[in-house]
Amino acid sequence: MNETLTETAPPAAPAHAVPSALKLGLSRGMVETKMFFREKDAVVFTFAFPIILLMLFGSIFAGSLEGTGVTVSQLYTAGLIGAGVMGAGFQNLGIGIAGDRDDGTLKRLAGTPMPRSAYFIGKIINVLVIAFLEVAILLAIGVLMYDLDLPGQVSSWVTFAWVFVLGVTAAALLGTAASSLPRSAKSAAAVISMPFVVLQFISGVFIPFTQMPEWLINVASVFPLKWMCQGFRAVFLGDDGATLELTKSYELDRVALVLAAWVIGGLVLCLTTFRWKGRRDG
């Protein structure tokens, strides 16, 4: 009796599922955050600068603003919260991406199977962590040292949430677009920090609008920082602080409209100007 021998093919190796862009982005976000906190200079500059300014200005210009129950220190706290959120997105992200481009990190990542969107998801997570911690620290100083009252109404925290989300999104997109301006990582800090410092002085962070010329107010009104600070003043200064605004109102509808417009405009700028390679790479 003859037996027919049949060869059976070995079982195929199980296919490994490719991680999604979101999962890779979350992992990238953890890496970006760890790398940030290992850079002591970056941590000190990012967190210490607004804290030092708040403590200096809050101590020097103590006292209440005439006709309101708001102190100068409380006004600075609300303004520097806006500046802190803007700095976490615009300044930190702009300088960081410029550094990644200059040292070849972007070029190497673009050549890997990792979806390019994962890189930006990681950066956004890093920005959100920094911005959240920045706000928490500044609020703690305002409450403990300058008698800032946290809002007790849910509606105020809802306002805080959408101003924070729109503000940090607009700032992050503008920082990503601005990262293409510096010619190298060495010039990134000067190129990106300079306009940010100027914006702080004309956007009501340090100097009330009532003390500035009209043309500077019009310039500041074009950019998002002025509206971010105005939104945060609405949350933390309440009705008493509204009398300090030019229109005697926080104009939250205009705040939402301008910040949303900058989110869209920032996205367009990113799509049209972002480069994965440095200028020396062609």
PDB file of N, CA and C in Angstrom, residues 171-262:
ATOM      1  N   ALA A 171      -1.849  79.462  19.945  1.00  0.00           N
ATOM      2  CA  ALA A 171      -0.442  79.705  20.244  1.00  0.00           C
ATOM      3  C   ALA A 171       0.445  78.599  19.705  1.00  0.00           C
ATOM      4  N   ALA A 172      -0.006  77.340  19.849  1.00  0.00           N
ATOM      5  CA  ALA A 172       0.793  76.210  19.371  1.00  0.00           C
ATOM      6  C   ALA A 172       0.918  76.230  17.848  1.00  0.00           C
ATOM      7  N   LEU A 173      -0.163  76.545  17.158  1.00  0.00           N
ATOM      8  CA  LEU A 173      -0.118  76.594  15.696  1.00  0.00           C
ATOM      9  C   LEU A 173       0.779  77.740  15.224  1.00  0.00           C
ATOM     10  N   LEU A 174       0.690  78.886  15.892  1.00  0.00           N
ATOM     11  CA  LEU A 174       1.547  80.009  15.517  1.00  0.00           C
ATOM     12  C   LEU A 174       3.010  79.711  15.832  1.00  0.00           C
ATOM     13  N   GLY A 175       3.269  79.018  16.946  1.00  0.00           N
ATOM     14  CA  GLY A 175       4.640  78.633  17.272  1.00  0.00           C
ATOM     15  C   GLY A 175       5.208  77.666  16.251  1.00  0.00           C
ATOM     16  N   THR A 176       4.372  76.731  15.795  1.00  0.00           N
ATOM     17  CA  THR A 176       4.813  75.785  14.770  1.00  0.00           C
ATOM     18  C   THR A 176       5.153  76.511  13.471  1.00  0.00           C
ATOM     19  N   ALA A 177       4.297  77.471  13.093  1.00  0.00           N
ATOM     20  CA  ALA A 177       4.561  78.239  11.868  1.00  0.00           C
ATOM     21  C   ALA A 177       5.803  79.108  12.033  1.00  0.00           C
ATOM     22  N   ALA A 178       5.945  79.737  13.204  1.00  0.00           N
ATOM     23  CA  ALA A 178       7.088  80.631  13.434  1.00  0.00           C
ATOM     24  C   ALA A 178       8.410  79.883  13.507  1.00  0.00           C
ATOM     25  N   SER A 179       8.367  78.572  13.739  1.00  0.00           N
ATOM     26  CA  SER A 179       9.607  77.790  13.831  1.00  0.00           C
ATOM     27  C   SER A 179      10.389  77.773  12.526  1.00  0.00           C
ATOM     28  N   SER A 180       9.736  78.124  11.434  1.00  0.00           N
ATOM     29  CA  SER A 180      10.420  78.152  10.142  1.00  0.00           C
ATOM     30  C   SER A 180      11.161  79.462   9.898  1.00  0.00           C
ATOM     31  N   LEU A 181      10.969  80.457  10.759  1.00  0.00           N
ATOM     32  CA  LEU A 181      11.612  81.754  10.562  1.00  0.00           C
ATOM     33  C   LEU A 181      13.100  81.758  10.906  1.00  0.00           C
ATOM     34  N   PRO A 182      13.534  81.178  12.046  1.00  0.00           N
ATOM     35  CA  PRO A 182      14.963  81.246  12.385  1.00  0.00           C
ATOM     36  C   PRO A 182      15.818  80.484  11.376  1.00  0.00           C
ATOM     37  N   ARG A 183      16.991  80.990  11.103  1.00  0.00           N
ATOM     38  CA  ARG A 183      17.895  80.325  10.175  1.00  0.00           C
ATOM     39  C   ARG A 183      18.598  79.136  10.832  1.00  0.00           C
ATOM     40  N   SER A 184      18.671  79.150  12.167  1.00  0.00           N
ATOM     41  CA  SER A 184      19.309  78.053  12.887  1.00  0.00           C
ATOM     42  C   SER A 184      18.760  78.005  14.303  1.00  0.00           C
ATOM     43  N   ALA A 185      19.113  76.944  15.026  1.00  0.00           N
ATOM     44  CA  ALA A 185      18.670  76.811  16.415  1.00  0.00           C
ATOM     45  C   ALA A 185      19.253  77.913  17.287  1.00  0.00           C
ATOM     46  N   LYS A 186      20.459  78.383  16.950  1.00  0.00           N
ATOM     47  CA  LYS A 186      21.105  79.413  17.757  1.00  0.00           C
ATOM     48  C   LYS A 186      20.345  80.734  17.723  1.00  0.00           C
ATOM     49  N   SER A 187      19.727  81.036  16.593  1.00  0.00           N
ATOM     50  CA  SER A 187      19.002  82.300  16.470  1.00  0.00           C
ATOM     51  C   SER A 187      17.529  82.177  16.845  1.00  0.00           C
ATOM     52  N   ALA A 188      17.064  80.958  17.131  1.00  0.00           N
ATOM     53  CA  ALA A 188      15.635  80.739  17.360  1.00  0.00           C
ATOM     54  C   ALA A 188      15.120  81.502  18.573  1.00  0.00           C
ATOM     55  N   ALA A 189      15.874  81.480  19.681  1.00  0.00           N
ATOM     56  CA  ALA A 189      15.414  82.152  20.896  1.00  0.00           C
ATOM     57  C   ALA A 189      15.212  83.642  20.663  1.00  0.00           C
ATOM     58  N   ALA A 190      16.159  84.285  19.964  1.00  0.00           N
ATOM     59  CA  ALA A 190      16.054  85.726  19.719  1.00  0.00           C
ATOM     60  C   ALA A 190      14.927  86.042  18.745  1.00  0.00           C
ATOM     61  N   VAL A 191      14.837  85.268  17.668  1.00  0.00           N
ATOM     62  CA  VAL A 191      13.849  85.543  16.624  1.00  0.00           C
ATOM     63  C   VAL A 191      12.424  85.370  17.146  1.00  0.00           C
ATOM     64  N   ILE A 192      12.199  84.367  17.982  1.00  0.00           N
ATOM     65  CA  ILE A 192      10.844  84.056  18.445  1.00  0.00           C
ATOM     66  C   ILE A 192      10.505  84.789  19.742  1.00  0.00           C
ATOM     67  N   SER A 193      11.472  84.955  20.632  1.00  0.00           N
ATOM     68  CA  SER A 193      11.192  85.594  21.918  1.00  0.00           C
ATOM     69  C   SER A 193      10.968  87.097  21.789  1.00  0.00           C
ATOM     70  N   MET A 194      11.671  87.733  20.871  1.00  0.00           N
ATOM     71  CA  MET A 194      11.560  89.190  20.725  1.00  0.00           C
ATOM     72  C   MET A 194      10.123  89.645  20.471  1.00  0.00           C
ATOM     73  N   PRO A 195       9.435  89.140  19.433  1.00  0.00           N
ATOM     74  CA  PRO A 195       8.054  89.594  19.214  1.00  0.00           C
ATOM     75  C   PRO A 195       7.124  89.214  20.348  1.00  0.00           C
ATOM     76  N   PHE A 196       7.412  88.096  21.022  1.00  0.00           N
ATOM     77  CA  PHE A 196       6.557  87.680  22.138  1.00  0.00           C
ATOM     78  C   PHE A 196       6.664  88.658  23.310  1.00  0.00           C
ATOM     79  N   VAL A 197       7.869  89.118  23.600  1.00  0.00           N
ATOM     80  CA  VAL A 197       8.059  90.096  24.677  1.00  0.00           C
ATOM     81  C   VAL A 197       7.337  91.400  24.335  1.00  0.00           C
ATOM     82  N   VAL A 198       7.476  91.840  23.084  1.00  0.00           N
ATOM     83  CA  VAL A 198       6.802  93.075  22.660  1.00  0.00           C
ATOM     84  C   VAL A 198       5.287  92.925  22.792  1.00  0.00           C
ATOM     85  N   LEU A 199       4.760  91.778  22.385  1.00  0.00           N
ATOM     86  CA  LEU A 199       3.320  91.543  22.477  1.00  0.00           C
ATOM     87  C   LEU A 199       2.821  91.629  23.911  1.00  0.00           C
ATOM     88  N   GLN A 200       3.617  91.131  24.850  1.00  0.00           N
ATOM     89  CA  GLN A 200       3.199  91.172  26.249  1.00  0.00           C
ATOM     90  C   GLN A 200       3.020  92.611  26.728  1.00  0.00           C
ATOM     91  N   PHE A 201       3.903  93.503  26.296  1.00  0.00           N
ATOM     92  CA  PHE A 201       3.825  94.892  26.758  1.00  0.00           C
ATOM     93  C   PHE A 201       2.676  95.664  26.124  1.00  0.00           C
ATOM     94  N   ILE A 202       2.262  95.270  24.916  1.00  0.00           N
ATOM     95  CA  ILE A 202       1.181  96.017  24.261  1.00  0.00           C
ATOM     96  C   ILE A 202      -0.166  95.310  24.364  1.00  0.00           C
ATOM     97  N   SER A 203      -0.207  94.131  24.990  1.00  0.00           N
ATOM     98  CA  SER A 203      -1.447  93.343  25.041  1.00  0.00           C
ATOM     99  C   SER A 203      -2.128  93.380  26.396  1.00  0.00           C
ATOM    100  N   GLY A 204      -1.709  94.306  27.268  1.00  0.00           N
ATOM    101  CA  GLY A 204      -2.375  94.447  28.551  1.00  0.00           C
ATOM    102  C   GLY A 204      -1.863  93.540  29.637  1.00  0.00           C
ATOM    103  N   VAL A 205      -0.721  92.884  29.413  1.00  0.00           N
ATOM    104  CA  VAL A 205      -0.166  92.013  30.446  1.00  0.00           C
ATOM    105  C   VAL A 205       0.461  92.842  31.555  1.00  0.00           C
ATOM    106  N   PHE A 206       1.263  93.830  31.197  1.00  0.00           N
ATOM    107  CA  PHE A 206       1.980  94.645  32.170  1.00  0.00           C
ATOM    108  C   PHE A 206       1.441  96.072  32.278  1.00  0.00           C
ATOM    109  N   ILE A 207       0.907  96.591  31.167  1.00  0.00           N
ATOM    110  CA  ILE A 207       0.437  97.973  31.140  1.00  0.00           C
ATOM    111  C   ILE A 207      -1.046  97.982  30.778  1.00  0.00           C
ATOM    112  N   PRO A 208      -1.904  98.551  31.617  1.00  0.00           N
ATOM    113  CA  PRO A 208      -3.333  98.614  31.287  1.00  0.00           C
ATOM    114  C   PRO A 208      -3.566  99.361  29.970  1.00  0.00           C
ATOM    115  N   PHE A 209      -4.576  98.959  29.244  1.00  0.00           N
ATOM    116  CA  PHE A 209      -4.865  99.573  27.948  1.00  0.00           C
ATOM    117  C   PHE A 209      -5.194 101.061  28.079  1.00  0.00           C
ATOM    118  N   THR A 210      -5.747 101.435  29.230  1.00  0.00           N
ATOM    119  CA  THR A 210      -6.118 102.837  29.404  1.00  0.00           C
ATOM    120  C   THR A 210      -4.903 103.762  29.430  1.00  0.00           C
ATOM    121  N   GLN A 211      -3.699 103.183  29.571  1.00  0.00           N
ATOM    122  CA  GLN A 211      -2.487 103.992  29.632  1.00  0.00           C
ATOM    123  C   GLN A 211      -1.664 103.922  28.343  1.00  0.00           C
ATOM    124  N   MET A 212      -2.228 103.322  27.295  1.00  0.00           N
ATOM    125  CA  MET A 212      -1.484 103.164  26.042  1.00  0.00           C
ATOM    126  C   MET A 212      -2.124 103.991  24.934  1.00  0.00           C
ATOM    127  N   PRO A 213      -1.320 104.417  23.956  1.00  0.00           N
ATOM    128  CA  PRO A 213      -1.881 105.158  22.814  1.00  0.00           C
ATOM    129  C   PRO A 213      -2.788 104.264  21.976  1.00  0.00           C
ATOM    130  N   GLU A 214      -3.714 104.914  21.289  1.00  0.00           N
ATOM    131  CA  GLU A 214      -4.721 104.167  20.539  1.00  0.00           C
ATOM    132  C   GLU A 214      -4.109 103.289  19.456  1.00  0.00           C
ATOM    133  N   TRP A 215      -3.041 103.763  18.802  1.00  0.00           N
ATOM    134  CA  TRP A 215      -2.478 102.986  17.698  1.00  0.00           C
ATOM    135  C   TRP A 215      -1.859 101.674  18.204  1.00  0.00           C
ATOM    136  N   LEU A 216      -1.298 101.694  19.427  1.00  0.00           N
ATOM    137  CA  LEU A 216      -0.758 100.458  19.990  1.00  0.00           C
ATOM    138  C   LEU A 216      -1.880  99.495  20.369  1.00  0.00           C
ATOM    139  N   ILE A 217      -2.972 100.038  20.860  1.00  0.00           N
ATOM    140  CA  ILE A 217      -4.129  99.203  21.187  1.00  0.00           C
ATOM    141  C   ILE A 217      -4.652  98.522  19.926  1.00  0.00           C
ATOM    142  N   ASN A 218      -4.689  99.262  18.820  1.00  0.00           N
ATOM    143  CA  ASN A 218      -5.174  98.684  17.558  1.00  0.00           C
ATOM    144  C   ASN A 218      -4.244  97.583  17.067  1.00  0.00           C
ATOM    145  N   VAL A 219      -2.929  97.770  17.243  1.00  0.00           N
ATOM    146  CA  VAL A 219      -1.977  96.736  16.843  1.00  0.00           C
ATOM    147  C   VAL A 219      -2.160  95.489  17.702  1.00  0.00           C
ATOM    148  N   ALA A 220      -2.269  95.670  19.017  1.00  0.00           N
ATOM    149  CA  ALA A 220      -2.418  94.537  19.928  1.00  0.00           C
ATOM    150  C   ALA A 220      -3.709  93.769  19.654  1.00  0.00           C
ATOM    151  N   SER A 221      -4.753  94.483  19.222  1.00  0.00           N
ATOM    152  CA  SER A 221      -6.053  93.844  19.001  1.00  0.00           C
ATOM    153  C   SER A 221      -6.050  92.882  17.827  1.00  0.00           C
ATOM    154  N   VAL A 222      -5.025  92.962  17.000  1.00  0.00           N
ATOM    155  CA  VAL A 222      -4.920  92.046  15.857  1.00  0.00           C
ATOM    156  C   VAL A 222      -4.464  90.667  16.323  1.00  0.00           C
ATOM    157  N   PHE A 223      -3.687  90.605  17.397  1.00  0.00           N
ATOM    158  CA  PHE A 223      -3.042  89.362  17.811  1.00  0.00           C
ATOM    159  C   PHE A 223      -3.805  88.681  18.951  1.00  0.00           C
ATOM    160  N   PRO A 224      -3.601  87.377  19.120  1.00  0.00           N
ATOM    161  CA  PRO A 224      -4.426  86.620  20.076  1.00  0.00           C
ATOM    162  C   PRO A 224      -4.135  86.882  21.539  1.00  0.00           C
ATOM    163  N   LEU A 225      -2.922  87.326  21.900  1.00  0.00           N
ATOM    164  CA  LEU A 225      -2.577  87.457  23.311  1.00  0.00           C
ATOM    165  C   LEU A 225      -3.488  88.453  24.024  1.00  0.00           C
ATOM    166  N   LYS A 226      -3.809  89.553  23.367  1.00  0.00           N
ATOM    167  CA  LYS A 226      -4.690  90.556  23.983  1.00  0.00           C
ATOM    168  C   LYS A 226      -6.021  89.931  24.369  1.00  0.00           C
ATOM    169  N   TRP A 227      -6.563  89.091  23.516  1.00  0.00           N
ATOM    170  CA  TRP A 227      -7.882  88.502  23.748  1.00  0.00           C
ATOM    171  C   TRP A 227      -7.805  87.357  24.757  1.00  0.00           C
ATOM    172  N   MET A 228      -6.686  86.638  24.781  1.00  0.00           N
ATOM    173  CA  MET A 228      -6.508  85.607  25.800  1.00  0.00           C
ATOM    174  C   MET A 228      -6.501  86.233  27.191  1.00  0.00           C
ATOM    175  N   CYS A 229      -5.727  87.305  27.353  1.00  0.00           N
ATOM    176  CA  CYS A 229      -5.655  87.989  28.646  1.00  0.00           C
ATOM    177  C   CYS A 229      -7.020  88.547  29.039  1.00  0.00           C
ATOM    178  N   GLN A 230      -7.746  89.070  28.066  1.00  0.00           N
ATOM    179  CA  GLN A 230      -9.069  89.617  28.341  1.00  0.00           C
ATOM    180  C   GLN A 230     -10.013  88.521  28.812  1.00  0.00           C
ATOM    181  N   GLY A 231      -9.926  87.340  28.184  1.00  0.00           N
ATOM    182  CA  GLY A 231     -10.758  86.219  28.600  1.00  0.00           C
ATOM    183  C   GLY A 231     -10.429  85.744  30.004  1.00  0.00           C
ATOM    184  N   PHE A 232      -9.147  85.680  30.332  1.00  0.00           N
ATOM    185  CA  PHE A 232      -8.764  85.241  31.678  1.00  0.00           C
ATOM    186  C   PHE A 232      -9.113  86.299  32.731  1.00  0.00           C
ATOM    187  N   ARG A 233      -9.068  87.579  32.362  1.00  0.00           N
ATOM    188  CA  ARG A 233      -9.519  88.609  33.303  1.00  0.00           C
ATOM    189  C   ARG A 233     -11.006  88.453  33.598  1.00  0.00           C
ATOM    190  N   ALA A 234     -11.777  88.071  32.588  1.00  0.00           N
ATOM    191  CA  ALA A 234     -13.211  87.843  32.801  1.00  0.00           C
ATOM    192  C   ALA A 234     -13.443  86.737  33.818  1.00  0.00           C
ATOM    193  N   VAL A 235     -12.592  85.718  33.797  1.00  0.00           N
ATOM    194  CA  VAL A 235     -12.748  84.573  34.698  1.00  0.00           C
ATOM    195  C   VAL A 235     -12.344  84.933  36.119  1.00  0.00           C
ATOM    196  N   PHE A 236     -11.196  85.580  36.274  1.00  0.00           N
ATOM    197  CA  PHE A 236     -10.607  85.736  37.609  1.00  0.00           C
ATOM    198  C   PHE A 236     -10.835  87.105  38.256  1.00  0.00           C
ATOM    199  N   LEU A 237     -11.253  88.103  37.483  1.00  0.00           N
ATOM    200  CA  LEU A 237     -11.498  89.419  38.069  1.00  0.00           C
ATOM    201  C   LEU A 237     -12.984  89.744  38.177  1.00  0.00           C
ATOM    202  N   GLY A 238     -13.805  89.047  37.423  1.00  0.00           N
ATOM    203  CA  GLY A 238     -15.250  89.209  37.544  1.00  0.00           C
ATOM    204  C   GLY A 238     -15.738  90.577  37.124  1.00  0.00           C
ATOM    205  N   ASP A 239     -16.928  90.941  37.641  1.00  0.00           N
ATOM    206  CA  ASP A 239     -17.563  92.191  37.243  1.00  0.00           C
ATOM    207  C   ASP A 239     -16.757  93.417  37.651  1.00  0.00           C
ATOM    208  N   ASP A 240     -16.046  93.328  38.776  1.00  0.00           N
ATOM    209  CA  ASP A 240     -15.248  94.478  39.216  1.00  0.00           C
ATOM    210  C   ASP A 240     -14.179  94.837  38.192  1.00  0.00           C
ATOM    211  N   GLY A 241     -13.583  93.831  37.587  1.00  0.00           N
ATOM    212  CA  GLY A 241     -12.520  94.077  36.626  1.00  0.00           C
ATOM    213  C   GLY A 241     -13.016  94.582  35.288  1.00  0.00           C
ATOM    214  N   ALA A 242     -14.303  94.396  35.005  1.00  0.00           N
ATOM    215  CA  ALA A 242     -14.837  94.821  33.702  1.00  0.00           C
ATOM    216  C   ALA A 242     -14.724  96.326  33.517  1.00  0.00           C
ATOM    217  N   THR A 243     -14.755  97.083  34.605  1.00  0.00           N
ATOM    218  CA  THR A 243     -14.658  98.543  34.498  1.00  0.00           C
ATOM    219  C   THR A 243     -13.283  98.993  34.014  1.00  0.00           C
ATOM    220  N   LEU A 244     -12.294  98.088  34.056  1.00  0.00           N
ATOM    221  CA  LEU A 244     -10.952  98.417  33.604  1.00  0.00           C
ATOM    222  C   LEU A 244     -10.785  98.226  32.099  1.00  0.00           C
ATOM    223  N   GLU A 245     -11.756  97.564  31.465  1.00  0.00           N
ATOM    224  CA  GLU A 245     -11.686  97.333  30.027  1.00  0.00           C
ATOM    225  C   GLU A 245     -12.095  98.600  29.281  1.00  0.00           C
ATOM    226  N   LEU A 246     -11.609  98.737  28.068  1.00  0.00           N
ATOM    227  CA  LEU A 246     -11.893  99.935  27.274  1.00  0.00           C
ATOM    228  C   LEU A 246     -13.386 100.107  27.024  1.00  0.00           C
ATOM    229  N   THR A 247     -14.076  99.000  26.793  1.00  0.00           N
ATOM    230  CA  THR A 247     -15.515  99.064  26.507  1.00  0.00           C
ATOM    231  C   THR A 247     -16.365  98.805  27.748  1.00  0.00           C
ATOM    232  N   LYS A 248     -15.694  98.701  28.918  1.00  0.00           N
ATOM    233  CA  LYS A 248     -16.381  98.379  30.181  1.00  0.00           C
ATOM    234  C   LYS A 248     -17.076  97.027  30.115  1.00  0.00           C
ATOM    235  N   SER A 249     -16.581  96.184  29.242  1.00  0.00           N
ATOM    236  CA  SER A 249     -17.117  94.829  29.083  1.00  0.00           C
ATOM    237  C   SER A 249     -15.994  93.923  28.601  1.00  0.00           C
ATOM    238  N   TYR A 250     -16.083  92.629  28.937  1.00  0.00           N
ATOM    239  CA  TYR A 250     -15.047  91.690  28.522  1.00  0.00           C
ATOM    240  C   TYR A 250     -15.211  91.217  27.076  1.00  0.00           C
ATOM    241  N   GLU A 251     -16.365  91.475  26.484  1.00  0.00           N
ATOM    242  CA  GLU A 251     -16.619  91.117  25.075  1.00  0.00           C
ATOM    243  C   GLU A 251     -16.216  89.668  24.779  1.00  0.00           C
ATOM    244  N   LEU A 252     -16.758  88.755  25.534  1.00  0.00           N
ATOM    245  CA  LEU A 252     -16.362  87.356  25.393  1.00  0.00           C
ATOM    246  C   LEU A 252     -16.719  86.785  24.022  1.00  0.00           C
ATOM    247  N   ASP A 253     -17.757  87.320  23.388  1.00  0.00           N
ATOM    248  CA  ASP A 253     -18.094  86.851  22.047  1.00  0.00           C
ATOM    249  C   ASP A 253     -16.977  87.197  21.061  1.00  0.00           C
ATOM    250  N   ARG A 254     -16.411  88.405  21.194  1.00  0.00           N
ATOM    251  CA  ARG A 254     -15.291  88.790  20.325  1.00  0.00           C
ATOM    252  C   ARG A 254     -14.031  88.007  20.680  1.00  0.00           C
ATOM    253  N   VAL A 255     -13.838  87.723  21.960  1.00  0.00           N
ATOM    254  CA  VAL A 255     -12.698  86.898  22.374  1.00  0.00           C
ATOM    255  C   VAL A 255     -12.748  85.547  21.675  1.00  0.00           C
ATOM    256  N   ALA A 256     -13.908  84.907  21.709  1.00  0.00           N
ATOM    257  CA  ALA A 256     -14.059  83.594  21.061  1.00  0.00           C
ATOM    258  C   ALA A 256     -13.856  83.698  19.554  1.00  0.00           C
ATOM    259  N   LEU A 257     -14.403  84.747  18.942  1.00  0.00           N
ATOM    260  CA  LEU A 257     -14.305  84.907  17.493  1.00  0.00           C
ATOM    261  C   LEU A 257     -12.862  85.114  17.049  1.00  0.00           C
ATOM    262  N   VAL A 258     -12.129  85.994  17.751  1.00  0.00           N
ATOM    263  CA  VAL A 258     -10.749  86.290  17.358  1.00  0.00           C
ATOM    264  C   VAL A 258      -9.849  85.069  17.583  1.00  0.00           C
ATOM    265  N   LEU A 259      -9.999  84.398  18.718  1.00  0.00           N
ATOM    266  CA  LEU A 259      -9.159  83.232  18.984  1.00  0.00           C
ATOM    267  C   LEU A 259      -9.449  82.107  17.992  1.00  0.00           C
ATOM    268  N   ALA A 260     -10.718  81.904  17.663  1.00  0.00           N
ATOM    269  CA  ALA A 260     -11.066  80.874  16.669  1.00  0.00           C
ATOM    270  C   ALA A 260     -10.481  81.232  15.298  1.00  0.00           C
ATOM    271  N   ALA A 261     -10.520  82.522  14.959  1.00  0.00           N
ATOM    272  CA  ALA A 261      -9.939  82.955  13.681  1.00  0.00           C
ATOM    273  C   ALA A 261      -8.438  82.698  13.646  1.00  0.00           C
ATOM    274  N   TRP A 262      -7.757  82.899  14.782  1.00  0.00           N
ATOM    275  CA  TRP A 262      -6.320  82.638  14.828  1.00  0.00           C
ATOM    276  C   TRP A 262      -6.007  81.138  14.795  1.00  0.00           C
TER     277      TRP A 262
END
